[in-house]
GROMACS .gro file of C-alpha atoms in nm:
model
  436
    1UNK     CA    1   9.418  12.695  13.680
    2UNK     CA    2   9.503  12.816  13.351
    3UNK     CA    3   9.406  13.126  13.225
    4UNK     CA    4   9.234  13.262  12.864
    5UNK     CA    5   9.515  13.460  12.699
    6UNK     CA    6   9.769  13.467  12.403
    7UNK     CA    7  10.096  13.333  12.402
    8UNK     CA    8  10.422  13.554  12.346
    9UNK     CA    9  10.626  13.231  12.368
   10UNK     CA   10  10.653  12.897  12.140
   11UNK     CA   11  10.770  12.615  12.375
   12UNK     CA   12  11.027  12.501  12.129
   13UNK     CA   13  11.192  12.831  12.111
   14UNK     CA   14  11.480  12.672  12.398
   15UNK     CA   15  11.555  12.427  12.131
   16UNK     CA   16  11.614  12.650  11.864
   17UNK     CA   17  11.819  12.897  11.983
   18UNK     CA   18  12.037  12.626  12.130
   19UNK     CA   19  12.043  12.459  11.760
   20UNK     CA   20  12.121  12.797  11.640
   21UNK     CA   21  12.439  12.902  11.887
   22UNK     CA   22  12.524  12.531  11.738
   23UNK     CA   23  12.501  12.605  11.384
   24UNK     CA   24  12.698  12.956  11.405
   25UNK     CA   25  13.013  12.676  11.435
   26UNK     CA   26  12.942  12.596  11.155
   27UNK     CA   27  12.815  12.901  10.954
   28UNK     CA   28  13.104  13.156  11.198
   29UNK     CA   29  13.296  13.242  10.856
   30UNK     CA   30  13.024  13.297  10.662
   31UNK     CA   31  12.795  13.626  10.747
   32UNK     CA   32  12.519  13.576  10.467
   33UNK     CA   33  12.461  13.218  10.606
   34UNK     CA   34  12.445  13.308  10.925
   35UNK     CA   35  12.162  13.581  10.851
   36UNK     CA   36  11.999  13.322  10.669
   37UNK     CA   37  11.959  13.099  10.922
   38UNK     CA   38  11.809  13.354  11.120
   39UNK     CA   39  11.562  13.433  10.935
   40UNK     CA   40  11.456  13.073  10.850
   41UNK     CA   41  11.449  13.024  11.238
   42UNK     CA   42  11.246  13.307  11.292
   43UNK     CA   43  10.971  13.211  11.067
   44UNK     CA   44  10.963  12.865  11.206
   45UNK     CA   45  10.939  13.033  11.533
   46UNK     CA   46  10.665  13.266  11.461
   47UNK     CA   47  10.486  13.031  11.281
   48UNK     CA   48  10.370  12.869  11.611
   49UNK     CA   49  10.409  13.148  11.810
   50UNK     CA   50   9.999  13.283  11.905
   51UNK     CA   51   9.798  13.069  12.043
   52UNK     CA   52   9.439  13.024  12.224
   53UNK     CA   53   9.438  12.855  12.539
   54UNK     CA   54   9.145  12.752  12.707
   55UNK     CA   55   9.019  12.837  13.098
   56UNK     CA   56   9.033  12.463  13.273
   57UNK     CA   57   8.854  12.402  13.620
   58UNK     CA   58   8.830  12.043  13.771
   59UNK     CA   59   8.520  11.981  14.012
   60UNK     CA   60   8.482  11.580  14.151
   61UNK     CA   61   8.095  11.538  14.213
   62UNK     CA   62   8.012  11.899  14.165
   63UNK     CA   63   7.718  11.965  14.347
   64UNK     CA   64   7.668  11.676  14.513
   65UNK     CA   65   7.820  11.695  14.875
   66UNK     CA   66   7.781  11.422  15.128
   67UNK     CA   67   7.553  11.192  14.947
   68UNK     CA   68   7.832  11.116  14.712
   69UNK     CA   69   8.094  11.073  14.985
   70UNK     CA   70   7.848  10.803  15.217
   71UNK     CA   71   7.812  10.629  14.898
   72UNK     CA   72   8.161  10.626  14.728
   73UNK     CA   73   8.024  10.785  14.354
   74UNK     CA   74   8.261  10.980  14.197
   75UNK     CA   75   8.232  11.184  13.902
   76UNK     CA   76   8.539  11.411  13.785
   77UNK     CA   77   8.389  11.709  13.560
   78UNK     CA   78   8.665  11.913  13.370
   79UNK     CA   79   8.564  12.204  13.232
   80UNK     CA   80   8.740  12.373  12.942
   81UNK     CA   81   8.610  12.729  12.896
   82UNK     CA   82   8.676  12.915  12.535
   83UNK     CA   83   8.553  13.228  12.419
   84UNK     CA   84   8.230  13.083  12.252
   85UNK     CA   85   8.197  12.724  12.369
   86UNK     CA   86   8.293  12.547  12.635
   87UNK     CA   87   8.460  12.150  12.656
   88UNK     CA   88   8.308  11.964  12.927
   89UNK     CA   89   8.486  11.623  13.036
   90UNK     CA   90   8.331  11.369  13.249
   91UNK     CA   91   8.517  11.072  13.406
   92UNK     CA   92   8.358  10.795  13.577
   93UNK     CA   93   8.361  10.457  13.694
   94UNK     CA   94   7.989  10.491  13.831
   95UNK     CA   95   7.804  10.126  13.704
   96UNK     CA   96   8.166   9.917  13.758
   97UNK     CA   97   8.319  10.031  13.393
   98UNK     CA   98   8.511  10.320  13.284
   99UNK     CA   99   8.326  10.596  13.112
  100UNK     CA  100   8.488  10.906  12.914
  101UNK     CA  101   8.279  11.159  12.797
  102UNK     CA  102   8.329  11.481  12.594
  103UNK     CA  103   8.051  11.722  12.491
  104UNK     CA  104   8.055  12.060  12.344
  105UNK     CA  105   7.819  12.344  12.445
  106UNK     CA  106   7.777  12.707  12.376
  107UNK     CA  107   7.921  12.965  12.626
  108UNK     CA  108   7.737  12.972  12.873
  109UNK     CA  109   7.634  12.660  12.931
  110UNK     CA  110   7.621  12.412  13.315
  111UNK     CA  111   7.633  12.047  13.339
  112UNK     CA  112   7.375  11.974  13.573
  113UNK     CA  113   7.342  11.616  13.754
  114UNK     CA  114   7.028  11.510  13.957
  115UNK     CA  115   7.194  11.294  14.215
  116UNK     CA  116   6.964  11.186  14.415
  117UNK     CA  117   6.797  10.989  14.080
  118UNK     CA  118   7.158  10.937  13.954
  119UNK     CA  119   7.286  10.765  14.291
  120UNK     CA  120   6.921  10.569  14.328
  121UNK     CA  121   6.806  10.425  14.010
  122UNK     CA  122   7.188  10.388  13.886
  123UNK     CA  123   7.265  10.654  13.614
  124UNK     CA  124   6.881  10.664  13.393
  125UNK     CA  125   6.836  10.843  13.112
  126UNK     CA  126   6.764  11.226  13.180
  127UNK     CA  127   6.989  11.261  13.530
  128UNK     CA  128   7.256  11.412  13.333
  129UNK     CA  129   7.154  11.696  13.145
  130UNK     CA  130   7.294  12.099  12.998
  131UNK     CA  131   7.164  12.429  13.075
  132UNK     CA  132   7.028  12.639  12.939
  133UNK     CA  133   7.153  12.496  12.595
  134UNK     CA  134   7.219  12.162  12.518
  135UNK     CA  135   7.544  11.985  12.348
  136UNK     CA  136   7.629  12.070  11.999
  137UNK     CA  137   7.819  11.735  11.979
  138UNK     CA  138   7.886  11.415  12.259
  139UNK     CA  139   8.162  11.150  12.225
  140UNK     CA  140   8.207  10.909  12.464
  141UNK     CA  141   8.286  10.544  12.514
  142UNK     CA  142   8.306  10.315  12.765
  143UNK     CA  143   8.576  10.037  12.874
  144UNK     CA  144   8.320   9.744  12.873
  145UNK     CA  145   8.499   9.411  12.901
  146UNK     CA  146   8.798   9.247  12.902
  147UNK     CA  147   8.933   9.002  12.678
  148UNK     CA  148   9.164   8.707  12.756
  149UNK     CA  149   9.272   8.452  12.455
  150UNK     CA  150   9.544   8.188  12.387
  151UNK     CA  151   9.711   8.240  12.075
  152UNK     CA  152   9.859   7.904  11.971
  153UNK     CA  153   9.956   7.951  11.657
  154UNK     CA  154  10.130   8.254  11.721
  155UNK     CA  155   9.962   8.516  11.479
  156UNK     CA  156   9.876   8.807  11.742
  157UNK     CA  157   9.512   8.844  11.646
  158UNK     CA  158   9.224   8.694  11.761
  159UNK     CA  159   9.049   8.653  11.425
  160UNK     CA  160   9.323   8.466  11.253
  161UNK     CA  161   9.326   8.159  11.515
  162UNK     CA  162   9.210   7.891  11.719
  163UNK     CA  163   9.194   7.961  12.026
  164UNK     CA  164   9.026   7.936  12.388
  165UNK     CA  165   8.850   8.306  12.449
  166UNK     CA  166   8.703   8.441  12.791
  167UNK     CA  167   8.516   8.761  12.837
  168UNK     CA  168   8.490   8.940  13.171
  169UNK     CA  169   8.310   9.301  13.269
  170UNK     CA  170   8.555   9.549  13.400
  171UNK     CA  171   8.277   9.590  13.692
  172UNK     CA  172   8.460   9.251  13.848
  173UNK     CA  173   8.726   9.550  13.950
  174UNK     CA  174   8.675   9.730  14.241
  175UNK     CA  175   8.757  10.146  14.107
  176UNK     CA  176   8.894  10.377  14.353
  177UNK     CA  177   9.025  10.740  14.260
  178UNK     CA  178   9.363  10.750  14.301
  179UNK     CA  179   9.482  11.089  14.242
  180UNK     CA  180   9.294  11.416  14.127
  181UNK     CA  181   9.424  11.775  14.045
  182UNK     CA  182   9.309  12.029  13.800
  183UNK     CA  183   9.364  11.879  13.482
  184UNK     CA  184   9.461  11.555  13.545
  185UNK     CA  185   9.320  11.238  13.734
  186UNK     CA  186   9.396  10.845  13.796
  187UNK     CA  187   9.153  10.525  13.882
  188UNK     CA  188   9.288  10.237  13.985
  189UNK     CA  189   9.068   9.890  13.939
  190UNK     CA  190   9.180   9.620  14.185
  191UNK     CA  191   9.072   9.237  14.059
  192UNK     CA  192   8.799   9.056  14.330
  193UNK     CA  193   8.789   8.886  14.577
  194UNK     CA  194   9.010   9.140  14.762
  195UNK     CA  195   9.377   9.041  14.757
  196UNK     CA  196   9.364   8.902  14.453
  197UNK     CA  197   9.698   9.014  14.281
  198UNK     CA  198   9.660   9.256  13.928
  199UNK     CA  199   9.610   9.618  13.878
  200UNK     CA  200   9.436   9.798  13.569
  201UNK     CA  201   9.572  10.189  13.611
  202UNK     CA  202   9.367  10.453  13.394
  203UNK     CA  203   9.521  10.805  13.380
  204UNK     CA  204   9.314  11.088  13.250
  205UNK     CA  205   9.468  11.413  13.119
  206UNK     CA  206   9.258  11.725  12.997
  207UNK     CA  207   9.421  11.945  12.780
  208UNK     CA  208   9.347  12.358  12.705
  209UNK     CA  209   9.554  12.417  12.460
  210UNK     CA  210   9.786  12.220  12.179
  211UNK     CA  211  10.042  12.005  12.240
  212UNK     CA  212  10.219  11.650  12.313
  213UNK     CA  213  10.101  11.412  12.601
  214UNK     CA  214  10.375  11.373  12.902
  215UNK     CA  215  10.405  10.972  12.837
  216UNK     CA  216  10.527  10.767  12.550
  217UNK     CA  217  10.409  10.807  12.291
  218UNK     CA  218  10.386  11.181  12.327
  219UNK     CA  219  10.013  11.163  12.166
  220UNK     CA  220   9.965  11.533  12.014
  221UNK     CA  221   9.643  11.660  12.113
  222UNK     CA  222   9.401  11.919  12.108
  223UNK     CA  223   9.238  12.163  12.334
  224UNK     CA  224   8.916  11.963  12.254
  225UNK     CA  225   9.059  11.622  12.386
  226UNK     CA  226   9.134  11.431  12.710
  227UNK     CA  227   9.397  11.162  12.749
  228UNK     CA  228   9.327  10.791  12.868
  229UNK     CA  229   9.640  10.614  12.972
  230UNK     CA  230   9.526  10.249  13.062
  231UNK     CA  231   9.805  10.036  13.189
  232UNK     CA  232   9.741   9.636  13.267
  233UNK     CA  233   9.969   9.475  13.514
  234UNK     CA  234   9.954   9.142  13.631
  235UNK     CA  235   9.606   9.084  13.506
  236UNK     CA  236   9.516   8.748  13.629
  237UNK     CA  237   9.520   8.469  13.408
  238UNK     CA  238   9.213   8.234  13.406
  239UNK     CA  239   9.387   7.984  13.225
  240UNK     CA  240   9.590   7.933  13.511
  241UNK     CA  241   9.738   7.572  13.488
  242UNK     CA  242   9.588   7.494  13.131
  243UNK     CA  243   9.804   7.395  12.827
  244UNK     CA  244   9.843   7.670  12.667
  245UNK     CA  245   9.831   7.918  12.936
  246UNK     CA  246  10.154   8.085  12.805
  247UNK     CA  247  10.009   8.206  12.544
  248UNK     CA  248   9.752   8.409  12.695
  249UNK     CA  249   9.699   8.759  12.493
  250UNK     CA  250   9.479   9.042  12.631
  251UNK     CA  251   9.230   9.255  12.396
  252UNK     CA  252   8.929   9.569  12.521
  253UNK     CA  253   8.640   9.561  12.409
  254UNK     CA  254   8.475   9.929  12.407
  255UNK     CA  255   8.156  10.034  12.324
  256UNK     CA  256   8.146  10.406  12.119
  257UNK     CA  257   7.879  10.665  12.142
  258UNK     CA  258   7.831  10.971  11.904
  259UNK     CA  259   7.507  11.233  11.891
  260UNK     CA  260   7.474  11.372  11.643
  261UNK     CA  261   7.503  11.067  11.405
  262UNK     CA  262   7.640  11.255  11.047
  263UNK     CA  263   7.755  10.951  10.946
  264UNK     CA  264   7.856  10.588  11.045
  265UNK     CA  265   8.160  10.504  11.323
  266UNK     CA  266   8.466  10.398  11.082
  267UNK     CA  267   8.765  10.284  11.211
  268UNK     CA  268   9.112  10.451  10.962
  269UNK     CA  269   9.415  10.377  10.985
  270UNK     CA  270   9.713  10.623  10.871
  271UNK     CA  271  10.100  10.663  10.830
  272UNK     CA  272  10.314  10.915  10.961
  273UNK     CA  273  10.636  11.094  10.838
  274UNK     CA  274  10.754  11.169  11.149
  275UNK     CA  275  10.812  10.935  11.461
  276UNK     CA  276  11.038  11.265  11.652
  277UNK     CA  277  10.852  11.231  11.955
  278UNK     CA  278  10.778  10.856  11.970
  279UNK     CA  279  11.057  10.696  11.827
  280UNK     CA  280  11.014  10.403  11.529
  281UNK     CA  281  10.626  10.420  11.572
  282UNK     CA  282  10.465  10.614  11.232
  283UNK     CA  283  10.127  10.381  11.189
  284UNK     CA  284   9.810  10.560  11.342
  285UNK     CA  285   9.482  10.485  11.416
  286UNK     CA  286   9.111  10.663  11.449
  287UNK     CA  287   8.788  10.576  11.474
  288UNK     CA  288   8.568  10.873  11.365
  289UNK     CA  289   8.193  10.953  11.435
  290UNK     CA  290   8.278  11.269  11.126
  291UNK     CA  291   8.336  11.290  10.809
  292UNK     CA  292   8.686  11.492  10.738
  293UNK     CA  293   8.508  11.760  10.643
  294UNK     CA  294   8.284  11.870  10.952
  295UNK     CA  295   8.348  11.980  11.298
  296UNK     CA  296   8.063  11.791  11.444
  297UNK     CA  297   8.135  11.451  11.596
  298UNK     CA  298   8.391  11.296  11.779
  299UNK     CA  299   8.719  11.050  11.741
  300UNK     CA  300   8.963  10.807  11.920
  301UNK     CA  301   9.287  10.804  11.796
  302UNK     CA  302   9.626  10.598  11.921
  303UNK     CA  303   9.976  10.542  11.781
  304UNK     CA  304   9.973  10.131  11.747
  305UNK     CA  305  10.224  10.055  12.023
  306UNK     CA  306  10.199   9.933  12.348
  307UNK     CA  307  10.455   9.940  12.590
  308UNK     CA  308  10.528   9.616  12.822
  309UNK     CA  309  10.790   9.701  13.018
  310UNK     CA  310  10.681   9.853  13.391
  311UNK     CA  311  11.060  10.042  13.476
  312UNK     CA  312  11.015  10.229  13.154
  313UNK     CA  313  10.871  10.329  12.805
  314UNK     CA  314  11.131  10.186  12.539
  315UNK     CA  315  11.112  10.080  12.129
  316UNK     CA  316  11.274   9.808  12.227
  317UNK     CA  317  11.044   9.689  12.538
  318UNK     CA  318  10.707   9.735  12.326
  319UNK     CA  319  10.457   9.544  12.096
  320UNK     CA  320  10.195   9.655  11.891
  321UNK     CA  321   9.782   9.747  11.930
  322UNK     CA  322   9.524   9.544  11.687
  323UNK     CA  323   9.192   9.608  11.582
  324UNK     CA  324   8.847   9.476  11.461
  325UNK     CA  325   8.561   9.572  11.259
  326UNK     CA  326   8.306   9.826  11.412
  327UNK     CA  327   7.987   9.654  11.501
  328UNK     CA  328   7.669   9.784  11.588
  329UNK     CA  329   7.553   9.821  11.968
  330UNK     CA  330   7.275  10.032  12.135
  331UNK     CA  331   7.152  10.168  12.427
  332UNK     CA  332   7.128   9.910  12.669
  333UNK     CA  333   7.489   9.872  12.667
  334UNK     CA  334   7.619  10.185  12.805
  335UNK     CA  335   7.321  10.176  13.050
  336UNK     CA  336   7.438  10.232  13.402
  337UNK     CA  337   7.677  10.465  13.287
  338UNK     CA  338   7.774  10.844  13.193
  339UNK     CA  339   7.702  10.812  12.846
  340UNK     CA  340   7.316  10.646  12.922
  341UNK     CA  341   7.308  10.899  13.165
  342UNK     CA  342   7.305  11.159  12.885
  343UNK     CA  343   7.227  11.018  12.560
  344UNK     CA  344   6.876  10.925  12.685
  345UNK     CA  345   6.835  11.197  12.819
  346UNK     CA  346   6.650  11.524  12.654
  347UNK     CA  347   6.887  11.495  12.450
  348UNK     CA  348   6.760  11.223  12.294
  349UNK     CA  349   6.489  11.326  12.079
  350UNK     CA  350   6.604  11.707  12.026
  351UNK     CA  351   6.867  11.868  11.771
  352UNK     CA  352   7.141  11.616  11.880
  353UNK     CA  353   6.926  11.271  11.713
  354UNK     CA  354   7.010  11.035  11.604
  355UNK     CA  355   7.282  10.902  11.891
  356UNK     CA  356   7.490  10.636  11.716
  357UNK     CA  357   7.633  10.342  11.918
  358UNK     CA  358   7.885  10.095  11.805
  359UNK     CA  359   8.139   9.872  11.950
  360UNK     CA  360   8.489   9.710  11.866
  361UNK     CA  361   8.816   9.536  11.999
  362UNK     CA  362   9.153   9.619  12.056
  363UNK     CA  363   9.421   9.346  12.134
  364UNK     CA  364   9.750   9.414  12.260
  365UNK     CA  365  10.036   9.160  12.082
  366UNK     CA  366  10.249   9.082  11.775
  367UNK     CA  367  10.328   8.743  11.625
  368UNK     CA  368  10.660   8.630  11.805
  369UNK     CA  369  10.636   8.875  12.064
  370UNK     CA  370  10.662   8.616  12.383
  371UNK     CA  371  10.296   8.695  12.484
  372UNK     CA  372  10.162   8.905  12.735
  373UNK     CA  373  10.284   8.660  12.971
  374UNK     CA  374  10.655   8.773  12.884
  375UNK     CA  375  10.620   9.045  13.132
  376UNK     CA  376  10.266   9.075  13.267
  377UNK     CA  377  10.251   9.459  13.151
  378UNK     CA  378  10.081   9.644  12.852
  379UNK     CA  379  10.000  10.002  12.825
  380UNK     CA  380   9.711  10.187  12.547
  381UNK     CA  381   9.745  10.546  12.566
  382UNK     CA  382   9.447  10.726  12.345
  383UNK     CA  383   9.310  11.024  12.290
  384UNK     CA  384   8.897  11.103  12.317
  385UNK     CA  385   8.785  11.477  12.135
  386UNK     CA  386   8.510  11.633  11.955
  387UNK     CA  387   8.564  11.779  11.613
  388UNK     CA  388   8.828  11.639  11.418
  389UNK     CA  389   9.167  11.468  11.529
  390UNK     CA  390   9.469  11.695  11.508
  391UNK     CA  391   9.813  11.610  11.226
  392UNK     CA  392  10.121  11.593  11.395
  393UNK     CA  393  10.337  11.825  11.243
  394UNK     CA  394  10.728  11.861  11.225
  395UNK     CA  395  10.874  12.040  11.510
  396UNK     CA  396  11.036  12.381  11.435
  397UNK     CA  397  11.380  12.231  11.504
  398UNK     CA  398  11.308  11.939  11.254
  399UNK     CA  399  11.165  12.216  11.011
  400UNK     CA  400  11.501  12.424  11.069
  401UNK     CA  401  11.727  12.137  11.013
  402UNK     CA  402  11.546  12.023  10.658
  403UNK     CA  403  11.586  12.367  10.552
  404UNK     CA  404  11.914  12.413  10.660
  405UNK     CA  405  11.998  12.064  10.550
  406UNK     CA  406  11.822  12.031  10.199
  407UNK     CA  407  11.809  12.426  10.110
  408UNK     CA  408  12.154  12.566  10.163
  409UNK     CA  409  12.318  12.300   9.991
  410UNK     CA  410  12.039  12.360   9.706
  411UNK     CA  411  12.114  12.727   9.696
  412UNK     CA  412  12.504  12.694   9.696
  413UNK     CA  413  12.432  12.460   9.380
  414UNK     CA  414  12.224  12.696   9.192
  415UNK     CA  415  12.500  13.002   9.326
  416UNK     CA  416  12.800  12.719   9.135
  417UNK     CA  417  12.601  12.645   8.831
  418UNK     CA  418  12.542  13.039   8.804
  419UNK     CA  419  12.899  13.091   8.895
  420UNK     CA  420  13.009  12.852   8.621
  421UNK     CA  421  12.764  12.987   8.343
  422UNK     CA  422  12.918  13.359   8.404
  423UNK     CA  423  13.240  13.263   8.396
  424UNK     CA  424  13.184  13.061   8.067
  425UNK     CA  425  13.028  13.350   7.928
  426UNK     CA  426  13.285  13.646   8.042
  427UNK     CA  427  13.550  13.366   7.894
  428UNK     CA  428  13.350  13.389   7.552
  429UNK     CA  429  13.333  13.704   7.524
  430UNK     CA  430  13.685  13.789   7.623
  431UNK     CA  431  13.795  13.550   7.323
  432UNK     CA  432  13.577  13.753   7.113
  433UNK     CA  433  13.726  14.075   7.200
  434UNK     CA  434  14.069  13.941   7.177
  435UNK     CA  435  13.997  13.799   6.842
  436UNK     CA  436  13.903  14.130   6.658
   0.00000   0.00000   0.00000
């Protein structure tokens, strides 16, 4: 368990002392360089130096007891305790589909569950509720189907193509929880009938405090976000045997939900300058329940790669993410889940109306990429917060290198050109002199 405090240590501090002891080759014969790089590595340093972490406890079922072991529910609460508010993450696969929830309350504030209606009458509105103050903001979505499609002529989307499409609910899995610690958890969905080969993997990171995700592609995230890692392999392919089975593509459909509603779920996409910790990947994408300018609301956002080899997370073994249009959905189709659970709850009709609820795709494949078929793996790694979706920045190392690497050469040309335009002038005037 983490703990509330400041930090007297930036974790990239390793790096730059090491490129430091490096760049004193370099700089060895010259003492004024040498202090200068100091001091510009200092600043970097100190720059990231103080931060807030947050106070992260990880409860599966809390409160429940034996009714949710005899019945195999399981609900994985993370709670992220600040000094004013606290983060509370919920993680389900209660109602057959992967739910992700993140809602915001005021310090103090308890998630309460009635379980006995929430195990009986499958998740209603009002078994999932806050106390004594309810959420200042709730994101969540939910995994709701999966989408297989032949791509014959080769484009990578599905709306740019004739093609054979079949829809299935990811409640045709059977969800077991695989691992569970204090921050971090994994569900594994097995295809029916039992035996049948193919496994969908979700991994589930929540995070205190600032930083870069563990896997490719190093997603930076805040302490207001959780992780979803969702790996397909061998997904069974119903068109087994058909003539253009090799051509068989895989997209998600998920279904979005946002209370308050300030404004409607857009989907943006961005570019980045740096690709330092995910290597030739820059293009970005978010859907946003906020406008830029407010706190309130919640986002998605990815890095538009997808990685489809199973011994390990390469450029060169990876394709690229797709999506659609946001459409609109409602209530009944998160019901049976977290997010129903809540958002018709009291909720519903207090401060947090109106609850927004849209849905879109994501396919995984590029034109001329062999298909999924090529190797029977993709990966989606995302991130789920409230508030508004962290820039990655440049690294202090990359930050110490640019200034070392555009500004000394920039100064040493301003220190010639003033060298020059003394000398000129102490030349001049010694002809003067000479002269009279």
């Amino acid at each position: 368990m983490t703990v509330v405090r400041q930090q007297i240590s930036h974790p990239n501090l390793q790096k730059v002392i090491s490129f430091r002891d490096r760049s004193n080759l370099v700089f060895k014969s010259t003492p004024i360089m040498r202090r200068l790089l100091d001091a510009v590595l200092f600043l970097c340093c100190f720059a990231g130096v103080i931060t807030l972490e947050r106070k992260m406890s990880t409860t599966l079922n809390p409160g429940c007891g034996p009714t949710c072991d005899d019945t195999g529910t399981v609900v994985v609460y993370t709670r992220a305790e600040g000094l004013a508010d606290v983060v509370h993450h919920l993680w389900s696969t209660v109602g057959g589909r992967p739910t992700f929830m993140v809602a915001v309350t005021p310090n103090p504030s308890q998630l309460s569950i009635d379980w006995e209606r929430f195990i009986e009458d499958h998740a209603p509105p009002g078994s999932i509720t806050f106390e004594p103050q309810l959420p200042t903001t709730v994101f969540a979505f939910v995994i709701d189907k999966l989408i297989e499609f032949t791509d014959v002529n080769n484009t990578g989307r599905m709306d740019e193509m004739r093609s054979d499409v079949r829809i299935s609910r990811l409640d045709m899995l059977e969800w077991t929880l695989a691992t569970l610690d204090n921050s971090s958890t994994s569900f594994e969905g097995r295809f029916k009938p039992k035996g049948t080969p193919g496994l969908v993997t979700i991994k589930l990171n929540a995070f205190g405090e600032e930083g870069h995700g563990d896997l490719l592609p190093h997603l930076y995230h805040s302490s207001n976000s959780s992780q979803v890692d969702i790996v397909l392999d061998s997904v069974p392919n119903s068109f087994h045997g058909e003539p253009h089975a090799h051509t068989r593509r895989l997209a998600l459909k998920l279904v979005a939900a946002a209370a308050p509603a300030h404004s409607p779920v857009r989907i943006v996409a961005r570019r980045s300058l740096d690709d330092e910790h995910s290597p030739g990947v820059f293009e970005v994408t978010e859907v946003l329940a906020s406008n830029r300018h407010s706190d309130f609301g919640g986002y998605l956002q990815w890095k538009n790669v997808s990685y489809n080899w199973a011994e390990g997370r390469t450029m060169t073994n990876s394709t690229v993410l797709q999506n659609y249009a946001v459409a609109l959905a409602s209530e009944s189709d998160v019901g049976g889940t977290l997010v129903g659970a809540l958002l018709g709850s009291p909720v519903n009709g207090s401060d947090m109306t109106p609850v927004t609820f849209s849905a879109f795709n994501v396919s995984i494949g590029a034109k001329d990429d062999n298909y999924y078929t090529k190797t029977n793996y993709a990966t989606w790694t995302l991130l789920v917060g409230v508030g508004q979706p962290v820039e990655e920045q440049f690294s202090t190392i990359i930050l110490a290198i640019l200034i070392v690497g555009l500004g000394l050469p920039t100064l040493l040309i301003i220190f010639g050109i003033c060298c020059i335009i003394v000398r000129r002038f102490t030349k001049r005037t010694n002809e003067i002199i000479l002269s009279q």
